């Protein structure tokens, strides 16, 4: 028996900011969930199951969100599942929810991811003082910056590419009312003039720390037929993992990412992603990851990702817009960041992305990664159902 | 076989929480000596209050004062109070349904022994001397045989509400790094870096984990690597980390020790930070009593060719 087609009929998110002191975590997730229900014109009673994801427990000291948030998410008397995969969790959470619909276990599923970074401490969570081990010398940026230098060496990219990405994403964020950073008056000179934190990564090329949540309502064919607004159809979705460190690990272009993308393209019948996909919302916490992932995801040959960025192909009005929402560089509630990518892809193919809508976006890829480049999750959504 | 190491590991952090309107009113009430519940759609008063109705999922905000007296609905005796628990002497964990409430609140009951506790017994709140707007403002419950106290009907509005709390979290572990890491650490005490070779793919893991993550087989063959190595990639750190006493800027590098198939991470010294480059050959610099090399410095050899380390970035 073939899988049930899965449709996204509701998308909701909070207005992401540095600190939401006015709400509890329950209040924060509730806002996103209600916006998703409103978009789908559904009520709590229409939801058959809830699947949630969040950042690693140590980040915000919240160990059992499925227990704490069951009433806030209308999950009483329903199955409620929690998904863990570090920074990619928002993506894998959406995929677990989608699989429940595809397998005809449930008809309509609410999926949600969140983080209140203002009440978290990711830096502390990542650097617990493990006995006998050397302390981590440089924080998250210090972990990723050497990989960026490796990419620059391998690809021969000019050292201004990262700044171009940050300049683009921050301008895109100005068109997205939900984005955290709205840097009016941003210029390329300002991006280039920012201090180097972990050379080659400038302050202006790093992501902010945000409070936010994102929710989606996923449903089957019958649910999509009742939806008041156009659905986004899941054309392919996959997850892949690999160890953080192993001999032969390619941090610049991890094999798990390549394999994950290939699986999605196979499911969706994508022969040439650069030709067949209209836009990409990818997980770029440090600007240079845009050209790196363009190669990893097959949009450019090895060493060619930066040329797409440099030539303007990834601009909002370019041939392959990347991070139309402003991306992780403009909004980063870590636990929700992956789902925000997936949700943006859905909004684009539904034609509901507002000012940052890409004209004629029919197939859009949402991408998330996490851990030490070890978890990958992606989905390709389209404006037409699979097989259409 | 050398001894397998272990050491205490305490993980603790003072997490903060924004309360939102309902928890804010509840905890502010405790500070003022008032217990507030919230009325659910079915008419029950939930204490402690929640923001969303557990039956209908609708938002609930109708705050209702309940009495500081109530009835024990069930209990368990705690023979050995632990760090951070409400009382330092043995006490009963109790669920108390306060008069006027439809649900029970978990707290401690100060009683001389388990024989003095029973389901259905009447109790009242013993307030803490200093109250800040936290569940600990209720010091504990105590047996009570007086009249039920009538609540005054507080509105739940306060002039100076508590909006956030600090919730310190602490976990006590005994950490054991395991056989392979213990061997590695013992060798380091003799200033030797010893990895392990995978019997299947022949890769040398430093530090060793006792198994090859690619092949999934145990690694046991010890292989001494280094002491010299090659900087494969690096970054220049310009921001000072809170927990580290290192002057910025400094170079944080991936170093492939000679003979290792995985790069280690270490600081580079003995050379201006802006002269560090990929391919630089380095050697360890040890300080007295240190478990790890303090940093690596240039060895004076010619730079390694990119082709020799490009798989080790
Ligand atoms: Zn192996």
XYZ file of C-alpha atoms and ligand atoms in Angstrom:
702
model
C 0.000 0.000 0.000
C 1.386 3.372 -0.904
C 1.925 6.119 1.639
C -0.745 8.669 2.427
C 0.156 12.039 0.897
C 0.968 14.582 3.616
C -0.076 18.225 3.456
C 0.901 21.241 5.545
C -2.313 23.189 6.111
C -1.334 25.365 9.060
C 1.817 27.311 9.911
C 2.307 29.484 12.976
C 5.216 31.160 14.676
C 5.874 33.719 17.359
C 7.453 37.093 16.707
C 10.985 36.105 17.590
C 12.853 38.375 19.990
C 15.800 38.249 22.368
C 13.637 37.713 25.464
C 9.921 36.997 25.902
C 9.692 37.787 29.605
C 5.925 38.257 29.348
C 5.144 34.573 28.783
C 6.011 31.222 30.280
C 7.346 28.497 28.002
C 3.789 27.159 27.911
C 2.540 30.564 26.835
C 5.197 30.803 24.142
C 4.427 27.452 22.499
C 0.722 28.167 22.788
C 1.040 31.286 20.615
C 2.682 29.392 17.775
C 0.257 26.469 18.043
C -2.793 28.723 17.998
C -1.529 30.606 14.969
C -1.048 27.293 13.147
C -4.570 26.168 14.097
C -6.001 29.512 13.004
C -4.198 29.254 9.661
C -5.730 25.795 9.191
C -9.086 26.953 10.611
C -9.057 23.978 12.990
C -9.592 23.592 16.738
C -7.792 21.539 19.368
C -10.415 18.820 18.888
C -9.352 18.357 15.267
C -5.823 17.344 16.291
C -5.157 13.604 16.689
C -1.595 13.732 18.066
C 1.126 16.199 19.043
C 4.838 15.858 18.216
C 7.222 18.335 19.824
C 10.924 19.065 19.696
C 13.215 21.357 21.622
C 16.863 22.082 22.227
C 18.997 19.658 24.276
C 17.769 19.482 27.895
C 20.869 21.051 29.419
C 20.408 24.187 27.315
C 17.295 25.349 29.147
C 16.972 22.879 32.005
C 13.616 21.603 30.783
C 13.752 17.828 30.847
C 10.230 16.671 30.008
C 8.436 19.187 27.817
C 5.928 16.526 26.772
C 4.829 16.318 30.402
C 4.865 20.027 31.165
C 3.242 21.153 27.905
C 0.508 18.559 27.352
C -2.286 20.878 28.506
C -0.904 23.968 26.748
C -0.877 21.998 23.484
C -4.261 20.373 23.876
C -2.661 16.921 24.047
C -4.730 15.549 26.920
C -6.114 12.178 25.880
C -3.954 12.087 22.755
C -0.540 10.671 21.896
C 2.263 13.155 22.534
C 5.808 12.450 21.404
C 9.066 14.302 21.864
C 11.957 14.211 19.366
C 15.662 14.887 20.092
C 18.314 15.659 17.475
C 20.220 18.744 18.709
C 19.957 21.770 16.369
C 18.239 19.788 13.623
C 15.410 18.846 15.988
C 12.835 21.181 14.467
C 13.235 19.423 11.141
C 13.234 15.882 12.463
C 10.222 16.689 14.669
C 8.244 17.756 11.599
C 9.318 14.602 9.777
C 8.249 12.329 12.642
C 4.863 14.067 12.575
C 4.684 13.718 8.781
C 5.488 10.015 9.002
C 2.551 9.481 11.377
C 0.246 10.921 8.731
C 1.993 9.148 5.827
C 1.628 5.828 7.665
C -2.071 6.559 8.298
C -1.525 6.274 12.053
C -3.136 9.690 12.505
C -5.130 11.949 10.196
C -4.092 15.363 11.539
C -1.008 16.049 13.653
C 0.190 19.222 15.366
C 3.967 19.540 15.370
C 5.831 22.203 17.285
C 9.353 23.194 18.281
C 10.585 25.945 20.550
C 13.309 27.456 22.624
C 13.536 30.306 25.073
C 17.203 31.111 24.706
C 16.810 33.941 27.225
C 16.113 31.231 29.825
C 18.713 28.848 28.420
C 22.451 28.737 28.326
C 23.636 26.915 25.241
C 27.272 27.838 25.828
C 27.174 26.303 29.289
C 25.228 23.288 28.045
C 27.887 22.653 25.420
C 30.861 22.954 27.753
C 30.124 20.861 30.843
C 33.370 20.357 32.777
C 33.912 16.651 32.061
C 36.610 15.241 34.384
C 39.993 14.433 32.788
C 39.077 16.281 29.593
C 40.555 19.509 28.370
C 38.018 22.348 28.493
C 36.604 23.304 25.115
C 38.786 26.170 24.001
C 36.479 28.361 22.006
C 32.682 27.956 22.098
C 30.335 27.096 19.228
C 31.851 29.615 16.822
C 35.294 28.294 17.651
C 34.076 24.818 16.857
C 32.784 25.791 13.407
C 35.287 28.494 12.352
C 38.128 26.064 11.506
C 35.728 24.212 9.199
C 34.946 27.485 7.456
C 38.668 28.077 6.937
C 38.953 24.552 5.559
C 36.137 25.347 3.105
C 37.867 28.559 2.007
C 41.089 26.640 1.383
C 39.345 23.841 -0.461
C 37.149 26.039 -2.657
C 39.414 29.048 -3.159
C 36.489 31.292 -2.193
C 37.258 35.004 -1.746
C 37.102 35.948 1.934
C 34.156 38.328 1.407
C 31.603 35.607 0.584
C 30.474 35.186 4.177
C 29.709 38.897 4.451
C 27.596 38.755 1.272
C 25.478 36.011 2.837
C 24.966 37.944 6.075
C 24.114 41.121 4.143
C 21.530 39.237 2.075
C 19.920 37.362 4.970
C 19.604 40.471 7.125
C 17.961 42.336 4.232
C 15.558 39.421 3.731
C 14.706 39.561 7.436
C 13.540 43.163 6.980
C 10.693 41.719 4.884
C 9.764 39.155 7.531
C 7.784 40.582 10.466
C 8.477 37.446 12.538
C 12.292 37.681 12.231
C 14.271 38.606 15.338
C 16.860 40.936 13.796
C 15.545 43.877 11.820
C 18.714 45.772 11.012
C 17.370 48.811 9.215
C 20.178 50.620 7.433
C 22.288 47.474 7.076
C 25.084 47.847 4.513
C 27.741 45.486 3.230
C 30.323 47.868 4.715
C 28.755 47.476 8.155
C 28.858 43.694 7.860
C 32.498 43.786 6.743
C 33.389 46.298 9.438
C 32.182 44.109 12.318
C 34.849 42.607 14.564
C 36.203 39.129 13.934
C 35.090 36.885 16.789
C 36.566 33.609 15.640
C 38.520 34.657 12.548
C 37.356 33.926 9.773
C 33.891 34.449 11.348
C 32.835 38.026 12.039
C 30.290 39.021 14.677
C 27.978 40.134 11.871
C 28.151 36.635 10.370
C 26.830 34.817 13.435
C 23.259 34.063 14.504
C 21.445 35.864 17.315
C 20.050 34.228 20.444
C 16.242 34.222 20.259
C 13.083 33.229 22.080
C 10.558 31.653 19.769
C 8.368 28.782 18.718
C 7.093 27.383 15.443
C 4.157 25.062 14.804
C 2.608 23.303 11.837
C -0.556 21.326 11.237
C 0.043 18.310 9.005
C -2.834 16.347 7.567
C -3.882 13.710 5.040
C -5.607 14.082 1.660
C -9.026 14.432 3.224
C -7.746 17.104 5.605
C -6.091 18.954 2.746
C -9.337 18.912 0.772
C -11.066 20.695 3.678
C -8.270 23.248 4.171
C -9.282 26.880 3.677
C -5.949 27.902 2.169
C -3.613 26.167 -0.299
C -1.674 23.293 1.292
C 2.021 22.531 0.891
C 2.515 18.915 -0.152
C 5.359 16.804 1.145
C 7.251 15.469 -1.874
C 10.194 13.954 -0.014
C 11.628 13.905 3.490
C 14.662 12.241 5.069
C 16.975 12.217 8.070
C 20.569 11.017 8.325
C 23.075 10.857 11.195
C 26.799 10.267 11.541
C 29.258 10.423 14.468
C 30.550 13.844 15.544
C 34.135 12.726 15.032
C 35.538 9.831 13.059
C 38.566 9.266 10.879
C 37.669 10.568 7.447
C 34.806 12.812 8.598
C 34.297 15.604 6.106
C 33.160 18.595 8.157
C 32.976 20.806 5.073
C 30.567 18.495 3.272
C 29.408 15.727 5.617
C 28.342 12.506 3.987
C 25.162 12.346 6.105
C 24.052 15.626 4.517
C 24.781 14.466 0.978
C 23.008 11.151 1.520
C 20.025 12.834 3.154
C 19.589 15.222 0.215
C 19.963 12.391 -2.299
C 17.220 10.443 -0.524
C 14.864 13.447 -0.604
C 15.544 14.041 -4.303
C 14.969 10.362 -5.114
C 11.615 10.387 -3.317
C 10.584 13.596 -5.046
C 11.890 12.660 -8.508
C 14.346 15.551 -8.563
C 16.987 14.861 -11.216
C 18.786 18.205 -11.018
C 18.157 20.165 -7.812
C 19.563 23.385 -9.235
C 17.058 23.231 -12.108
C 14.089 21.558 -10.428
C 13.967 23.351 -7.055
C 12.828 26.957 -6.888
C 14.176 28.093 -3.508
C 15.928 26.769 -0.412
C 15.540 27.596 3.258
C 18.635 26.101 4.889
C 20.179 26.071 8.343
C 22.972 28.658 8.209
C 24.052 29.662 11.739
C 27.322 31.106 10.433
C 27.215 32.849 7.060
C 29.749 30.622 5.314
C 27.490 27.622 5.702
C 25.417 28.909 2.769
C 28.039 28.098 0.119
C 29.072 24.976 2.031
C 25.521 23.590 2.109
C 24.844 24.627 -1.506
C 27.553 22.117 -2.419
C 26.554 19.508 0.151
C 22.930 19.632 -1.074
C 23.922 19.317 -4.729
C 23.009 22.836 -5.916
C 26.622 23.427 -6.978
C 29.592 21.235 -7.769
C 32.302 20.899 -5.107
C 34.067 24.231 -4.722
C 31.334 26.093 -6.649
C 28.842 27.070 -3.948
C 30.398 30.460 -3.315
C 30.008 31.378 -6.983
C 26.220 31.126 -6.659
C 26.336 33.419 -3.643
C 28.765 35.868 -5.236
C 26.798 36.152 -8.490
C 23.540 36.932 -6.696
C 21.805 33.651 -7.547
C 20.815 33.197 -3.882
C 19.342 36.696 -3.472
C 15.591 36.974 -2.900
C 15.147 37.953 -6.562
C 17.838 35.561 -7.794
C 17.423 32.327 -9.697
C 17.729 30.175 -6.532
C 16.731 32.270 -3.520
C 18.235 31.004 -0.251
C 16.898 31.861 3.210
C 14.069 34.105 2.148
C 12.921 34.471 5.763
C 16.264 35.909 6.834
C 17.347 32.483 8.020
C 19.020 31.391 11.212
C 21.345 34.385 10.835
C 18.350 36.608 11.651
C 16.389 34.374 14.052
C 17.690 31.575 16.244
C 15.547 29.941 18.900
C 17.751 26.836 18.525
C 15.101 24.220 19.271
C 12.720 25.818 16.752
C 15.268 26.861 14.111
C 14.974 23.657 12.082
C 11.184 23.806 12.023
C 11.271 27.463 10.999
C 13.208 26.379 7.890
C 10.636 23.694 7.105
C 7.765 26.098 7.770
C 9.237 28.770 5.506
C 9.498 26.217 2.699
C 5.803 25.402 3.224
C 4.770 29.080 3.308
C 6.609 29.685 0.036
C 4.878 26.937 -1.942
C 1.537 27.940 -0.421
C 2.144 31.491 -1.675
C 1.691 32.826 1.871
C 5.196 34.135 2.620
C 4.148 37.767 2.412
C 6.766 40.337 1.469
C 9.500 37.740 1.131
C 7.434 35.517 -1.184
C 9.364 34.132 -4.160
C 7.210 34.470 -7.259
C 6.222 31.123 -8.658
C 7.826 29.031 -5.910
C 6.497 25.527 -6.591
C 9.135 23.293 -5.051
C 11.113 24.494 -2.032
C 13.621 22.624 0.130
C 13.707 23.024 3.916
C 16.946 21.919 5.601
C 18.213 21.557 9.155
C 21.378 20.226 10.737
C 22.636 19.891 14.272
C 25.237 18.623 16.699
C 28.775 18.693 15.350
C 27.376 18.494 11.778
C 26.062 15.037 12.591
C 22.254 15.195 12.309
C 20.548 16.196 9.068
C 16.868 16.484 8.277
C 15.281 17.847 5.127
C 12.000 18.041 3.352
C 10.966 19.103 -0.095
C 7.479 20.569 -0.313
C 5.485 21.469 -3.399
C 2.402 23.375 -4.418
C 1.019 20.267 -6.128
C 0.445 16.858 -4.529
C 2.992 14.097 -5.147
C 2.608 12.478 -8.544
C 0.736 15.478 -9.924
C 45.843 -3.320 33.126
C 46.030 0.152 34.693
C 43.236 1.328 36.927
C 40.093 2.667 35.247
C 39.566 6.256 36.328
C 36.536 7.850 37.891
C 35.755 11.246 39.370
C 32.785 13.223 40.665
C 30.986 15.391 38.118
C 28.581 18.026 39.383
C 26.453 19.727 36.779
C 24.592 22.744 38.103
C 23.077 25.866 36.664
C 20.717 28.598 37.925
C 18.088 28.469 35.189
C 15.610 31.343 35.017
C 11.911 31.102 34.207
C 9.460 33.755 33.133
C 6.207 32.958 34.878
C 3.424 34.196 32.633
C 0.229 35.624 34.156
C -1.052 32.609 36.125
C 2.152 31.395 37.774
C 3.050 35.005 38.448
C -0.177 35.502 40.412
C 0.254 32.182 42.237
C 3.805 32.869 43.412
C 3.139 36.529 44.194
C 0.203 35.313 46.270
C 2.443 32.980 48.250
C 4.732 35.910 48.953
C 1.705 37.770 50.347
C 0.434 34.731 52.278
C -2.453 34.086 49.868
C -3.030 30.821 47.966
C -4.610 31.264 44.540
C -6.078 28.626 42.278
C -7.631 28.939 38.858
C -11.171 27.936 37.927
C -11.431 25.351 35.131
C -14.324 25.064 32.688
C -15.867 22.235 34.748
C -15.939 24.474 37.827
C -13.059 22.848 39.691
C -10.451 25.131 41.225
C -6.983 23.894 40.276
C -4.234 24.425 42.881
C -1.491 24.915 41.908
C -3.037 26.780 38.987
C -2.266 26.112 35.313
C -2.595 28.358 32.279
C -4.621 26.002 30.086
C -7.648 23.907 30.917
C -6.616 20.257 31.186
C -9.956 19.131 29.719
C -10.888 21.720 27.111
C -7.361 23.091 26.375
C -8.792 26.621 26.548
C -6.903 29.440 28.231
C -8.048 29.889 31.853
C -7.415 33.048 33.864
C -10.163 33.134 36.539
C -8.099 33.253 39.754
C -9.747 32.142 42.992
C -8.360 32.351 46.527
C -8.458 29.093 48.518
C -7.859 28.431 52.224
C -4.458 27.805 53.849
C -6.045 24.742 55.486
C -6.773 21.438 53.846
C -6.885 17.649 53.879
C -4.153 15.112 53.121
C -5.282 12.963 50.160
C -2.252 10.645 50.207
C 1.294 10.608 51.564
C 4.677 8.850 51.753
C 7.209 9.005 54.573
C 10.663 10.349 53.743
C 13.175 8.735 56.153
C 16.248 10.524 54.863
C 15.768 14.073 53.602
C 18.262 15.027 50.928
C 19.934 18.253 49.970
C 17.469 20.926 48.882
C 14.342 19.244 50.289
C 11.874 21.324 52.339
C 12.847 19.964 55.791
C 16.128 18.751 57.238
C 14.490 16.144 59.507
C 12.395 13.145 58.354
C 8.985 14.282 57.063
C 6.017 13.140 54.996
C 5.555 14.010 51.338
C 1.873 14.869 51.163
C -0.728 15.725 48.594
C -2.974 18.338 50.203
C -6.359 19.384 48.855
C -6.718 22.881 50.264
C -10.213 23.888 51.350
C -11.907 25.304 48.270
C -9.587 23.516 45.819
C -10.531 20.645 43.509
C -6.994 19.295 43.107
C -4.165 18.524 45.504
C -0.823 20.279 45.961
C 2.422 18.370 46.602
C 4.419 19.551 49.609
C 6.049 18.429 52.885
C 4.288 17.751 56.186
C 6.208 18.284 59.395
C 5.227 15.347 61.620
C 7.071 13.445 64.360
C 6.847 10.104 62.540
C 4.816 8.058 60.055
C 2.422 7.005 62.824
C 1.340 10.631 63.084
C 0.297 10.848 59.424
C -2.862 9.522 57.807
C -4.909 10.122 54.710
C -7.777 12.429 55.572
C -5.901 14.303 58.319
C -6.336 18.047 58.527
C -3.322 20.285 57.926
C -2.477 23.926 57.435
C 0.289 25.902 55.784
C 3.285 26.936 57.871
C 4.542 30.030 56.088
C 8.272 30.693 55.660
C 9.700 33.596 57.689
C 11.098 35.310 54.592
C 8.971 35.043 51.496
C 10.161 35.878 47.965
C 7.490 34.530 45.621
C 8.432 30.864 45.356
C 6.896 27.513 46.299
C 9.324 27.506 49.253
C 7.294 30.409 50.706
C 5.234 27.522 52.042
C 7.829 26.198 54.500
C 5.745 23.027 54.913
C 2.365 21.859 56.182
C 1.649 21.068 59.823
C -1.158 19.120 61.554
C -4.182 21.314 62.311
C -7.318 20.541 64.278
C -8.977 23.972 64.244
C -11.778 25.383 62.134
C -11.426 25.700 58.360
C -10.132 29.179 57.537
C -12.326 31.141 55.140
C -10.393 32.688 52.236
C -10.774 36.453 51.885
C -11.600 36.386 48.172
C -8.427 37.950 46.800
C -8.718 39.164 43.193
C -5.309 37.924 42.107
C -4.193 41.472 41.261
C -0.941 42.607 42.908
C 0.919 45.887 42.690
C 4.422 44.426 42.587
C 4.076 40.975 40.995
C 6.842 38.418 40.778
C 7.386 37.831 37.041
C 10.376 35.503 37.030
C 12.136 33.012 39.252
C 15.503 31.326 39.400
C 15.336 27.532 39.485
C 18.773 26.122 40.274
C 19.308 22.685 38.770
C 21.963 20.302 40.030
C 22.924 16.779 39.044
C 25.563 14.725 40.861
C 27.305 12.082 38.816
C 30.257 9.788 39.187
C 32.005 10.055 35.860
C 34.072 7.166 34.519
C 35.819 7.736 31.207
C 36.169 4.018 30.531
C 39.053 1.709 29.714
C 40.324 3.327 26.509
C 40.246 6.920 27.776
C 41.829 5.833 31.060
C 44.731 4.245 29.164
C 45.101 7.426 27.129
C 45.128 9.613 30.238
C 47.662 7.355 32.010
C 49.982 7.583 28.983
C 49.650 11.384 28.943
C 50.951 11.484 32.503
C 54.209 10.175 31.009
C 53.908 12.826 28.260
C 53.158 10.232 25.625
C 50.117 10.371 23.357
C 48.775 6.891 22.753
C 45.855 6.140 20.475
C 44.258 2.907 19.366
C 44.175 1.336 15.910
C 40.993 -0.131 14.444
C 41.631 -3.764 13.472
C 39.296 -3.370 10.502
C 39.966 -0.002 8.800
C 43.441 0.433 10.391
C 42.703 4.046 11.356
C 44.409 5.323 14.510
C 42.017 7.065 16.909
C 43.330 9.780 19.250
C 41.874 10.085 21.813
C 40.707 6.473 21.622
C 37.123 5.567 22.489
C 37.614 1.808 22.688
C 35.685 1.257 19.467
C 35.847 2.469 15.893
C 32.773 4.633 15.185
C 32.912 3.700 11.492
C 33.405 -0.073 11.735
C 31.712 -0.666 15.083
C 34.469 -2.970 16.329
C 36.564 -2.792 19.504
C 39.992 -1.156 19.268
C 42.742 -2.497 21.532
C 46.074 -2.133 19.718
C 47.920 0.805 21.295
C 49.796 3.116 18.922
C 51.953 5.977 20.109
C 51.542 9.039 17.910
C 53.275 12.414 17.652
C 54.699 14.156 19.537
C 54.905 16.405 16.474
C 52.036 17.183 14.192
C 50.595 19.433 11.508
C 48.116 22.295 11.871
C 45.351 21.246 9.477
C 43.015 24.191 10.066
C 42.424 26.810 12.765
C 40.638 29.947 13.852
C 41.817 33.037 15.692
C 39.800 33.532 18.859
C 39.205 37.194 19.659
C 36.666 36.916 22.462
C 37.525 35.900 25.946
C 35.653 32.874 27.269
C 34.417 33.253 30.858
C 35.918 30.004 32.113
C 39.330 30.312 30.446
C 42.351 32.268 31.536
C 43.868 32.764 28.087
C 44.792 36.160 26.648
C 43.137 36.942 23.320
C 43.770 36.779 20.473
C 44.956 33.203 20.375
C 44.891 30.455 17.797
C 42.674 27.410 18.249
C 43.846 24.741 15.851
C 43.149 21.255 14.625
C 46.406 19.324 14.844
C 46.980 15.976 13.173
C 49.696 14.320 15.271
C 52.078 12.220 13.187
C 50.555 8.767 12.904
C 47.018 9.772 13.963
C 44.031 9.611 11.627
C 42.006 12.231 13.468
C 42.960 15.787 14.407
C 43.148 16.941 18.033
C 42.150 20.449 19.053
C 44.719 22.627 20.835
C 46.059 26.146 21.217
C 49.060 27.341 19.223
C 51.704 29.500 20.929
C 55.285 30.576 20.382
C 54.387 32.374 17.152
C 52.415 35.578 16.452
C 48.764 34.633 15.974
C 48.609 36.139 12.498
C 51.485 33.985 11.275
C 49.836 30.654 12.011
C 48.921 28.825 8.802
C 47.522 25.563 7.583
C 50.347 23.044 7.241
C 52.453 24.566 10.044
C 54.487 21.856 11.815
C 54.197 21.967 15.606
C 55.319 20.214 18.788
C 53.794 20.076 22.282
C 54.848 22.363 25.145
C 54.274 20.832 28.575
C 53.972 22.611 31.872
C 54.600 21.129 35.289
C 51.849 18.797 36.575
C 49.565 19.397 33.600
C 47.538 16.527 32.222
C 47.639 17.891 28.662
C 50.199 19.910 26.706
C 49.652 23.575 27.542
C 49.896 24.438 23.857
C 51.760 23.535 20.675
C 54.550 25.641 19.154
C 56.291 25.624 15.775
C 58.761 22.746 15.499
C 60.929 24.550 12.968
C 60.314 21.983 10.223
C 59.166 23.096 6.763
C 55.368 23.325 6.334
C 53.573 20.113 5.388
C 52.215 19.816 1.881
C 48.390 20.260 1.680
C 48.016 16.865 0.007
C 49.459 15.166 3.112
C 46.804 16.473 5.512
C 43.763 17.442 3.431
C 41.838 14.405 4.703
C 42.544 15.400 8.314
C 40.929 18.827 8.531
Zn 37.478 1.063 11.731
